[in-house]
CSV table of C-alpha atoms in Angstrom, one decimal:
chain,number,residue,atom,x,y,z
A,1,MET,CA,0.0,0.0,0.0
A,2,ASN,CA,1.6,3.3,-1.1
A,3,LYS,CA,1.5,6.5,1.0
A,4,GLU,CA,-1.5,8.0,-0.7
A,5,THR,CA,-3.5,4.7,-0.4
A,6,ALA,CA,-2.5,4.5,3.3
A,7,LEU,CA,-3.9,8.0,3.9
A,8,LEU,CA,-7.1,7.1,2.3
A,9,ALA,CA,-7.3,3.9,4.4
A,10,ASN,CA,-7.2,6.0,7.5
A,11,ALA,CA,-10.2,8.0,6.3
A,12,ARG,CA,-12.7,5.2,6.1
A,13,LEU,CA,-15.8,5.7,4.1
A,14,ASP,CA,-19.1,6.3,5.9
A,15,VAL,CA,-22.0,5.6,3.5
A,16,ARG,CA,-23.8,2.8,5.3
A,17,ASP,CA,-27.0,4.9,5.7
A,18,GLN,CA,-27.3,5.2,1.9
A,19,PHE,CA,-28.1,1.5,1.7
A,20,PRO,CA,-31.7,0.9,2.9
A,21,ALA,CA,-31.6,-2.9,2.5
A,22,ILE,CA,-28.8,-3.5,5.0
A,23,ALA,CA,-30.2,-1.7,8.1
A,24,GLY,CA,-29.5,-3.9,11.1
A,25,TRP,CA,-27.7,-6.5,8.9
A,26,HIS,CA,-24.1,-7.4,8.4
A,27,TYR,CA,-23.9,-8.0,4.6
A,28,LEU,CA,-20.6,-9.6,3.6
A,29,ASP,CA,-21.5,-11.1,0.2
A,30,SER,CA,-20.8,-8.1,-2.1
A,31,ALA,CA,-18.6,-10.3,-4.3
A,32,ALA,CA,-21.7,-12.2,-5.3
A,33,THR,CA,-23.9,-9.1,-5.7
A,34,ALA,CA,-23.7,-5.6,-4.3
A,35,GLN,CA,-26.4,-3.9,-2.4
A,36,LYS,CA,-27.8,-0.8,-4.0
A,37,PRO,CA,-27.5,2.8,-2.7
A,38,GLN,CA,-30.6,4.9,-2.6
A,39,ALA,CA,-29.3,7.0,-5.6
A,40,VAL,CA,-29.4,3.9,-7.8
A,41,ILE,CA,-32.8,2.9,-6.5
A,42,ASP,CA,-34.2,6.4,-7.1
A,43,ALA,CA,-32.8,6.4,-10.7
A,44,ILE,CA,-34.5,3.1,-11.5
A,45,THR,CA,-37.8,4.1,-9.9
A,46,GLN,CA,-37.9,7.4,-11.9
A,47,ALA,CA,-37.0,5.6,-15.1
A,48,TYR,CA,-39.9,3.3,-14.8
A,49,SER,CA,-42.4,5.7,-13.2
A,50,ARG,CA,-41.9,9.0,-15.1
A,51,ASP,CA,-39.4,8.6,-17.9
A,52,TYR,CA,-40.0,5.2,-19.5
A,53,ALA,CA,-40.1,4.7,-23.2
A,54,THR,CA,-38.3,2.5,-25.7
A,55,VAL,CA,-35.1,3.6,-27.3
A,56,HIS,CA,-33.5,4.2,-30.7
A,57,ARG,CA,-36.5,4.2,-33.1
A,58,GLY,CA,-39.2,6.2,-31.5
A,59,ILE,CA,-39.9,9.6,-33.1
A,60,TYR,CA,-41.7,11.0,-30.1
A,61,GLU,CA,-39.9,13.2,-27.5
A,62,ARG,CA,-39.8,10.8,-24.6
A,63,SER,CA,-38.3,8.0,-26.7
A,64,ALA,CA,-35.6,10.4,-27.9
A,65,THR,CA,-34.9,11.5,-24.3
A,66,MET,CA,-34.7,7.9,-23.1
A,67,THR,CA,-32.4,7.1,-26.0
A,68,GLU,CA,-30.1,9.9,-24.9
A,69,SER,CA,-30.1,8.4,-21.3
A,70,TYR,CA,-29.3,5.0,-22.6
A,71,GLU,CA,-26.4,6.2,-24.7
A,72,ALA,CA,-25.2,8.4,-21.9
A,73,ALA,CA,-25.0,5.3,-19.8
A,74,ARG,CA,-22.8,3.7,-22.4
A,75,ALA,CA,-20.5,6.7,-22.4
A,76,ALA,CA,-20.3,6.7,-18.6
A,77,ALA,CA,-19.6,2.9,-18.3
A,78,SER,CA,-16.9,3.1,-21.0
A,79,ASN,CA,-15.3,6.2,-19.4
A,80,LEU,CA,-15.2,4.4,-16.0
A,81,ILE,CA,-12.7,1.9,-17.4
A,82,GLY,CA,-10.8,4.3,-19.7
A,83,GLY,CA,-12.6,3.3,-23.0
A,84,ARG,CA,-14.8,5.1,-25.6
A,85,PRO,CA,-18.5,4.7,-26.1
A,86,ASN,CA,-18.1,3.0,-29.5
A,87,GLU,CA,-16.1,0.3,-27.8
A,88,LEU,CA,-18.7,-0.8,-25.2
A,89,VAL,CA,-21.4,-3.4,-25.8
A,90,PHE,CA,-24.3,-3.8,-23.4
A,91,THR,CA,-24.9,-7.4,-22.5
A,92,ARG,CA,-27.0,-9.3,-19.9
A,93,GLY,CA,-23.9,-9.5,-17.8
A,94,ALA,CA,-20.2,-10.5,-17.8
A,95,THR,CA,-21.1,-14.1,-18.5
A,96,GLU,CA,-22.8,-13.1,-21.7
A,97,ALA,CA,-19.9,-10.8,-22.6
A,98,ILE,CA,-17.3,-13.6,-22.4
A,99,ASN,CA,-19.6,-15.9,-24.3
A,100,LEU,CA,-20.0,-13.3,-27.0
A,101,VAL,CA,-16.2,-13.2,-27.5
A,102,ALA,CA,-15.7,-16.9,-27.3
A,103,ARG,CA,-18.5,-17.5,-29.9
A,104,THR,CA,-17.7,-14.8,-32.4
A,105,LEU,CA,-13.9,-14.4,-32.4
A,106,PRO,CA,-12.4,-16.2,-35.4
A,107,LYS,CA,-9.8,-18.8,-34.2
A,108,ASN,CA,-7.6,-18.2,-37.3
A,109,GLY,CA,-6.2,-21.7,-36.9
A,110,ARG,CA,-5.3,-21.1,-33.2
A,111,LYS,CA,-7.6,-23.4,-31.1
A,112,ARG,CA,-6.1,-23.0,-27.6
A,113,VAL,CA,-7.0,-20.6,-24.8
A,114,LEU,CA,-4.8,-20.0,-21.8
A,115,LEU,CA,-6.7,-19.6,-18.5
A,116,SER,CA,-5.7,-20.0,-14.9
A,117,HIS,CA,-6.6,-22.2,-11.9
A,118,LEU,CA,-8.5,-19.4,-10.2
A,119,GLU,CA,-11.0,-18.6,-13.0
A,120,HIS,CA,-14.7,-18.4,-12.4
A,121,HIS,CA,-16.7,-21.0,-14.4
A,122,SER,CA,-18.0,-18.1,-16.6
A,123,ASN,CA,-14.4,-17.8,-17.9
A,124,ILE,CA,-13.9,-21.5,-18.4
A,125,VAL,CA,-17.1,-23.0,-19.8
A,126,PRO,CA,-17.7,-20.5,-22.7
A,127,TRP,CA,-14.3,-21.4,-24.2
A,128,GLN,CA,-15.0,-25.1,-23.9
A,129,LEU,CA,-18.4,-24.7,-25.6
A,130,ALA,CA,-16.8,-22.7,-28.4
A,131,GLY,CA,-14.4,-25.5,-29.1
A,132,TYR,CA,-11.2,-24.2,-27.6
A,133,GLU,CA,-8.6,-26.5,-25.9
A,134,VAL,CA,-7.9,-25.1,-22.4
A,135,ASP,CA,-4.5,-24.8,-20.8
A,136,ALA,CA,-4.5,-23.7,-17.1
A,137,VAL,CA,-1.7,-21.6,-15.6
A,138,PRO,CA,-0.8,-22.6,-12.0
A,139,LEU,CA,-0.9,-20.2,-9.0
A,140,THR,CA,1.8,-18.9,-6.8
A,141,PRO,CA,1.8,-20.1,-3.2
A,142,ASP,CA,-0.1,-17.1,-2.0
A,143,GLY,CA,-2.8,-17.5,-4.7
A,144,ARG,CA,-1.9,-15.2,-7.6
A,145,ILE,CA,-1.8,-16.2,-11.2
A,146,ASP,CA,1.8,-17.2,-11.9
A,147,LEU,CA,2.7,-15.0,-14.8
A,148,ASP,CA,6.2,-16.5,-15.1
A,149,ALA,CA,4.5,-19.8,-15.7
A,150,ALA,CA,2.1,-18.2,-18.1
A,151,GLU,CA,4.9,-16.8,-20.2
A,152,GLN,CA,6.5,-20.3,-20.4
A,153,MET,CA,3.2,-22.0,-21.3
A,154,LEU,CA,2.0,-19.5,-24.0
A,155,THR,CA,2.5,-20.6,-27.6
A,156,GLU,CA,1.5,-19.5,-31.1
A,157,GLU,CA,-1.4,-22.0,-30.8
A,158,HIS,CA,-3.1,-19.8,-28.2
A,159,ARG,CA,-5.7,-17.4,-29.6
A,160,VAL,CA,-6.7,-15.9,-26.3
A,161,VAL,CA,-5.4,-15.4,-22.8
A,162,ALA,CA,-8.4,-15.0,-20.5
A,163,PHE,CA,-7.7,-14.1,-16.8
A,164,ALA,CA,-9.6,-12.7,-13.9
A,165,HIS,CA,-8.4,-9.2,-13.0
A,166,VAL,CA,-9.3,-9.9,-9.4
A,167,SER,CA,-10.1,-13.4,-8.1
A,168,ASN,CA,-13.6,-13.8,-6.8
A,169,VAL,CA,-12.4,-16.2,-4.1
A,170,LEU,CA,-9.0,-15.1,-3.1
A,171,GLY,CA,-9.1,-11.3,-3.9
A,172,SER,CA,-5.7,-11.6,-5.6
A,173,ILE,CA,-5.0,-8.8,-8.1
A,174,LEU,CA,-3.5,-9.6,-11.5
A,175,ASP,CA,-0.7,-7.6,-13.0
A,176,ALA,CA,-2.8,-6.9,-16.0
A,177,LYS,CA,-0.3,-4.9,-17.9
A,178,ARG,CA,2.3,-7.7,-17.7
A,179,ALA,CA,-0.4,-10.2,-18.7
A,180,ALA,CA,-1.1,-8.2,-21.8
A,181,GLU,CA,2.5,-8.0,-22.7
A,182,ILE,CA,2.8,-11.8,-22.4
A,183,ALA,CA,-0.3,-12.4,-24.5
A,184,HIS,CA,0.8,-10.1,-27.2
A,185,SER,CA,4.3,-11.5,-27.3
A,186,GLN,CA,2.8,-14.6,-29.0
A,187,GLY,CA,0.1,-12.7,-31.0
A,188,ALA,CA,-2.6,-13.8,-28.6
A,189,LEU,CA,-5.4,-11.5,-27.4
A,190,LEU,CA,-6.0,-10.7,-23.7
A,191,LEU,CA,-9.5,-10.8,-22.2
A,192,LEU,CA,-9.9,-9.7,-18.6
A,193,ASP,CA,-12.8,-10.8,-16.4
A,194,GLY,CA,-13.3,-7.5,-14.5
A,195,CYS,CA,-16.3,-8.4,-12.4
A,196,GLN,CA,-14.5,-8.1,-9.1
A,197,ALA,CA,-12.1,-5.4,-10.2
A,198,VAL,CA,-14.4,-2.7,-11.5
A,199,PRO,CA,-16.3,-2.2,-8.2
A,200,ARG,CA,-13.0,-2.2,-6.2
A,201,LEU,CA,-10.2,-0.4,-7.9
A,202,PRO,CA,-9.5,2.0,-10.7
A,203,VAL,CA,-9.3,0.3,-14.2
A,204,ASP,CA,-7.8,1.8,-17.3
A,205,VAL,CA,-8.1,-0.6,-20.3
A,206,ALA,CA,-5.8,1.5,-22.5
A,207,ALA,CA,-3.0,1.5,-19.9
A,208,THR,CA,-3.3,-2.3,-19.3
A,209,GLY,CA,-3.2,-3.1,-23.0
A,210,ALA,CA,-6.2,-5.5,-22.7
A,211,ASP,CA,-8.1,-6.4,-25.9
A,212,PHE,CA,-11.4,-7.3,-24.2
A,213,TYR,CA,-12.8,-6.4,-20.8
A,214,ALA,CA,-16.0,-7.8,-19.2
A,215,PHE,CA,-17.9,-6.7,-16.2
A,216,SER,CA,-21.4,-6.7,-14.7
A,217,ALA,CA,-23.5,-3.9,-13.3
A,218,HIS,CA,-24.9,-5.7,-10.2
A,219,LYS,CA,-21.5,-6.1,-8.6
A,220,LEU,CA,-21.0,-2.3,-9.2
A,221,TYR,CA,-24.0,-1.3,-7.0
A,222,GLY,CA,-26.2,-1.3,-10.1
A,223,PRO,CA,-29.1,-3.6,-11.2
A,224,THR,CA,-29.0,-7.2,-12.4
A,225,GLY,CA,-29.5,-8.2,-16.0
A,226,ILE,CA,-27.0,-5.8,-17.6
A,227,GLY,CA,-23.3,-5.9,-18.1
A,228,CYS,CA,-20.6,-4.6,-20.4
A,229,LEU,CA,-18.1,-5.9,-22.9
A,230,TRP,CA,-15.4,-3.4,-23.8
A,231,GLY,CA,-13.3,-4.3,-26.8
A,232,CYS,CA,-10.8,-2.4,-29.0
A,233,ALA,CA,-12.8,-0.7,-31.7
A,234,GLU,CA,-11.0,-2.4,-34.5
A,235,LEU,CA,-11.5,-5.8,-32.9
A,236,LEU,CA,-15.2,-5.3,-32.2
A,237,GLN,CA,-15.8,-4.1,-35.8
A,238,SER,CA,-14.2,-7.3,-37.1
A,239,LEU,CA,-16.5,-9.6,-35.2
A,240,PRO,CA,-19.7,-10.9,-36.7
A,241,PRO,CA,-23.1,-10.6,-35.0
A,242,TRP,CA,-23.9,-13.5,-32.7
A,243,GLN,CA,-27.7,-12.9,-32.2
A,244,GLY,CA,-30.1,-11.6,-34.8
A,245,GLY,CA,-33.2,-9.4,-34.5
A,246,GLY,CA,-34.2,-5.8,-34.3
A,247,SER,CA,-31.9,-2.9,-33.5
A,248,MET,CA,-28.7,-4.6,-34.9
A,249,ILE,CA,-29.6,-4.4,-38.6
A,250,GLU,CA,-28.9,-1.9,-41.4
A,251,LYS,CA,-31.1,-3.5,-44.1
A,252,VAL,CA,-33.1,-6.8,-44.2
A,253,THR,CA,-34.3,-8.6,-47.3
A,254,PHE,CA,-35.2,-12.3,-47.7
A,255,GLU,CA,-32.0,-12.6,-49.7
A,256,GLU,CA,-29.5,-10.8,-47.5
A,257,THR,CA,-29.2,-8.8,-44.3
A,258,THR,CA,-26.6,-6.2,-43.5
A,259,TYR,CA,-25.7,-5.1,-40.0
A,260,LEU,CA,-24.9,-2.0,-38.1
A,261,ASP,CA,-21.4,-1.1,-36.9
A,262,ALA,CA,-20.2,-2.2,-33.5
A,263,PRO,CA,-21.4,-1.9,-30.8
A,264,MET,CA,-25.0,-1.9,-32.1
A,265,ARG,CA,-24.6,-5.1,-34.1
A,266,PHE,CA,-24.2,-7.0,-30.9
A,267,GLU,CA,-27.4,-5.6,-29.2
A,268,ALA,CA,-30.2,-7.4,-30.9
A,269,GLY,CA,-33.7,-6.8,-29.6
A,270,THR,CA,-35.1,-4.3,-27.0
A,271,PRO,CA,-32.3,-3.7,-24.5
A,272,HIS,CA,-32.4,-3.5,-20.7
A,273,ILE,CA,-33.2,0.2,-20.9
A,274,VAL,CA,-33.8,0.9,-17.2
A,275,GLY,CA,-30.8,-1.3,-16.4
A,276,ALA,CA,-28.6,1.0,-18.3
A,277,VAL,CA,-30.1,4.0,-16.4
A,278,GLY,CA,-29.4,2.2,-13.1
A,279,LEU,CA,-25.8,1.4,-14.2
A,280,HIS,CA,-25.2,5.0,-15.0
A,281,ALA,CA,-26.4,6.0,-11.6
A,282,ALA,CA,-24.1,3.4,-10.0
A,283,VAL,CA,-21.2,4.7,-12.0
A,284,ASN,CA,-21.9,8.2,-10.9
A,285,TRP,CA,-22.1,7.0,-7.3
A,286,VAL,CA,-18.8,5.3,-7.3
A,287,GLU,CA,-17.1,8.1,-9.1
A,288,GLN,CA,-18.3,10.6,-6.5
A,289,LEU,CA,-16.7,8.5,-3.8
A,290,THR,CA,-13.7,7.7,-6.1
A,291,LEU,CA,-12.5,4.1,-6.7
A,292,ASP,CA,-9.2,5.0,-5.1
A,293,ALA,CA,-11.1,5.6,-1.9
A,294,ILE,CA,-13.2,2.5,-2.2
A,295,HIS,CA,-10.2,0.4,-2.9
A,296,ALA,CA,-8.3,1.7,0.1
A,297,HIS,CA,-11.4,1.3,2.3
A,298,GLU,CA,-11.9,-2.3,1.2
A,299,CYS,CA,-8.2,-3.2,1.4
A,300,ALA,CA,-8.1,-1.9,5.0
A,301,LEU,CA,-11.1,-3.9,6.0
A,302,ALA,CA,-9.8,-7.0,4.3
A,303,ALA,CA,-6.5,-6.6,6.2
A,304,GLU,CA,-8.4,-6.0,9.5
A,305,CYS,CA,-10.5,-9.1,8.8
A,306,ARG,CA,-7.5,-11.3,8.1
A,307,ALA,CA,-5.9,-10.2,11.3
A,308,ALA,CA,-9.0,-10.8,13.3
A,309,LEU,CA,-9.5,-14.3,11.9
A,310,SER,CA,-5.8,-15.1,12.3
A,311,ASP,CA,-6.3,-14.7,16.1
A,312,ILE,CA,-9.0,-17.4,16.2
A,313,PRO,CA,-7.5,-20.9,16.6
A,314,GLY,CA,-8.6,-23.4,14.0
A,315,VAL,CA,-9.4,-20.9,11.2
A,316,SER,CA,-7.7,-21.2,7.9
A,317,ILE,CA,-7.4,-18.2,5.6
A,318,TYR,CA,-6.8,-18.3,1.8
A,319,GLY,CA,-5.3,-15.9,-0.6
A,320,PRO,CA,-2.7,-13.1,-0.4
A,321,GLU,CA,-2.2,-10.7,2.5
A,322,ASP,CA,-3.1,-7.8,0.2
A,323,SER,CA,-6.4,-9.2,-1.1
A,324,ALA,CA,-8.8,-6.7,-2.6
A,325,GLY,CA,-11.8,-6.7,-0.4
A,326,ILE,CA,-12.3,-10.5,-0.3
A,327,VAL,CA,-11.4,-12.9,2.4
A,328,SER,CA,-12.0,-16.7,2.1
A,329,PHE,CA,-11.7,-18.9,5.1
A,330,ASN,CA,-12.7,-22.2,6.8
A,331,VAL,CA,-13.2,-23.3,10.3
A,332,ASP,CA,-11.4,-26.5,10.8
A,333,GLY,CA,-13.7,-29.5,10.9
A,334,VAL,CA,-16.8,-27.5,10.0
A,335,HIS,CA,-18.4,-27.5,6.5
A,336,PRO,CA,-18.6,-23.9,5.1
A,337,HIS,CA,-22.4,-24.3,4.7
A,338,ASP,CA,-22.7,-25.0,8.4
A,339,THR,CA,-20.5,-22.0,9.2
A,340,ALA,CA,-22.6,-19.8,6.9
A,341,THR,CA,-25.9,-21.0,8.5
A,342,ILE,CA,-24.8,-20.2,12.0
A,343,LEU,CA,-23.4,-16.8,10.9
A,344,ASP,CA,-26.8,-16.1,9.3
A,345,ASP,CA,-28.5,-16.8,12.6
A,346,ALA,CA,-26.1,-14.1,14.0
A,347,GLY,CA,-27.2,-11.6,11.4
A,348,VAL,CA,-24.1,-12.0,9.2
A,349,ALA,CA,-24.4,-12.9,5.5
A,350,VAL,CA,-21.3,-14.7,3.9
A,351,ARG,CA,-21.1,-16.9,0.9
A,352,ALA,CA,-20.3,-20.6,1.3
A,353,GLY,CA,-19.4,-23.2,-1.4
A,354,HIS,CA,-17.1,-23.4,-4.3
A,355,HIS,CA,-18.0,-19.9,-5.6
A,356,CYS,CA,-18.2,-21.1,-9.2
A,357,ALA,CA,-14.5,-21.9,-9.0
A,358,GLN,CA,-14.3,-25.7,-8.7
A,359,PRO,CA,-10.8,-26.0,-10.3
A,360,LEU,CA,-9.5,-23.5,-7.7
A,361,MET,CA,-11.0,-25.5,-4.9
A,362,ARG,CA,-9.2,-28.6,-6.2
A,363,TRP,CA,-6.0,-26.5,-6.5
A,364,LEU,CA,-6.4,-25.6,-2.8
A,365,GLY,CA,-7.1,-29.1,-1.9
A,366,ILE,CA,-10.5,-28.4,-0.4
A,367,GLU,CA,-14.2,-28.7,-1.3
A,368,ALA,CA,-15.4,-25.2,-0.5
A,369,THR,CA,-14.8,-22.1,1.6
A,370,ALA,CA,-16.7,-19.5,3.4
A,371,ARG,CA,-16.2,-16.0,1.9
A,372,ALA,CA,-16.5,-12.6,3.4
A,373,SER,CA,-16.5,-9.8,0.8
A,374,PHE,CA,-16.6,-6.1,1.6
A,375,ALA,CA,-18.0,-3.1,-0.1
A,376,ALA,CA,-18.1,0.7,0.3
A,377,HIS,CA,-20.7,0.4,3.0
A,378,SER,CA,-18.8,-2.2,5.1
A,379,ASP,CA,-17.2,-1.2,8.4
A,380,SER,CA,-15.5,-2.7,11.4
A,381,SER,CA,-18.8,-3.6,13.0
A,382,ASP,CA,-19.2,-6.2,10.2
A,383,ILE,CA,-15.9,-7.8,11.2
A,384,GLU,CA,-16.8,-7.8,14.8
A,385,ALA,CA,-20.1,-9.5,14.1
A,386,LEU,CA,-18.3,-12.0,11.9
A,387,VAL,CA,-15.8,-12.9,14.6
A,388,ARG,CA,-18.6,-13.3,17.2
A,389,GLY,CA,-20.4,-15.6,14.8
A,390,ILE,CA,-17.3,-17.7,14.2
A,391,GLU,CA,-16.8,-18.1,17.9
A,392,GLN,CA,-20.3,-19.4,18.1
A,393,VAL,CA,-19.5,-21.8,15.3
A,394,LYS,CA,-16.6,-23.1,17.3
A,395,ARG,CA,-18.7,-23.5,20.5
A,396,ILE,CA,-21.4,-25.4,18.6
A,397,PHE,CA,-19.0,-27.8,16.9
A,398,GLY,CA,-16.6,-28.0,19.8
């Protein structure tokens, strides 16, 4: 942690009262989905109650206004990660974004994809379904993607390198710029799964050198059902449509159909209009706090949590010391589902299971973990409640 980040860590965020759904509740499952601040709730409510109309083809004024709001959301989401509006495709979520790339990217005779042992299933299964042969990079002892090993493993047969920017289980942060350099050294493309990164730390796709970047709104304090695929403009323009319908066409005849330029060619049908409005409100909300402040806040809480859990005998903690807002752990001799159930009785919500990362569980030599994940609204009281709950787990299971 550098000096600036350390100063921010000492000035903890205080936004808990902006989240109406967590009053009296210790919510530590933000890595699965983030709770929504009132500003996002209000934006969605207004969009449905006062402003609603379809987008892009309506001649009447409200449709034109809603179209402006929809495209303003695209601009805000792309700007958040250092991209441009014509480089950002709205999808149903990060899962669909990765599937889009896997299904439309020409292999050009290169049928292999390089992943890692910590990837979410959404960054494994789409490549398998698209016919790629998967090679998996090992992890370092503290749970990071071993980029030295990746450099040795990468060959000219690999079309894509696809890594999580931040692990959804371990909180480990990828050196994205080096990953891009490694990928490009063999002519491969780099796709980053940014689901856990975008809500937690500043992202600049241009600086990292990534070719594709996927993230979801609901982990960024926005609504479910909408996500984003950022791609270099030239790459996006070279990809064929993957779904057909309204909105993505230029001209349709029974003999031939021509398509709009990217990103519109990838957005067939009526989009999640209000979802885009909610995403824009979420982007505005995190930008007002600043992602530097959110990152420092969450890192400080993760460090505090790791220290508190380390003081409890019989608790195993996974991942690096500098994990980004995520702490996975187990109580010796207790299944994580039992741990989570007892914690729920104590008013603490954690995730328990394999976290859609079964290869990582096998790498760690376990079946599952409990996971506490922090957000801008989290504070030390959440950690205190977590510790009390774990002590209750130990009393029950002796």
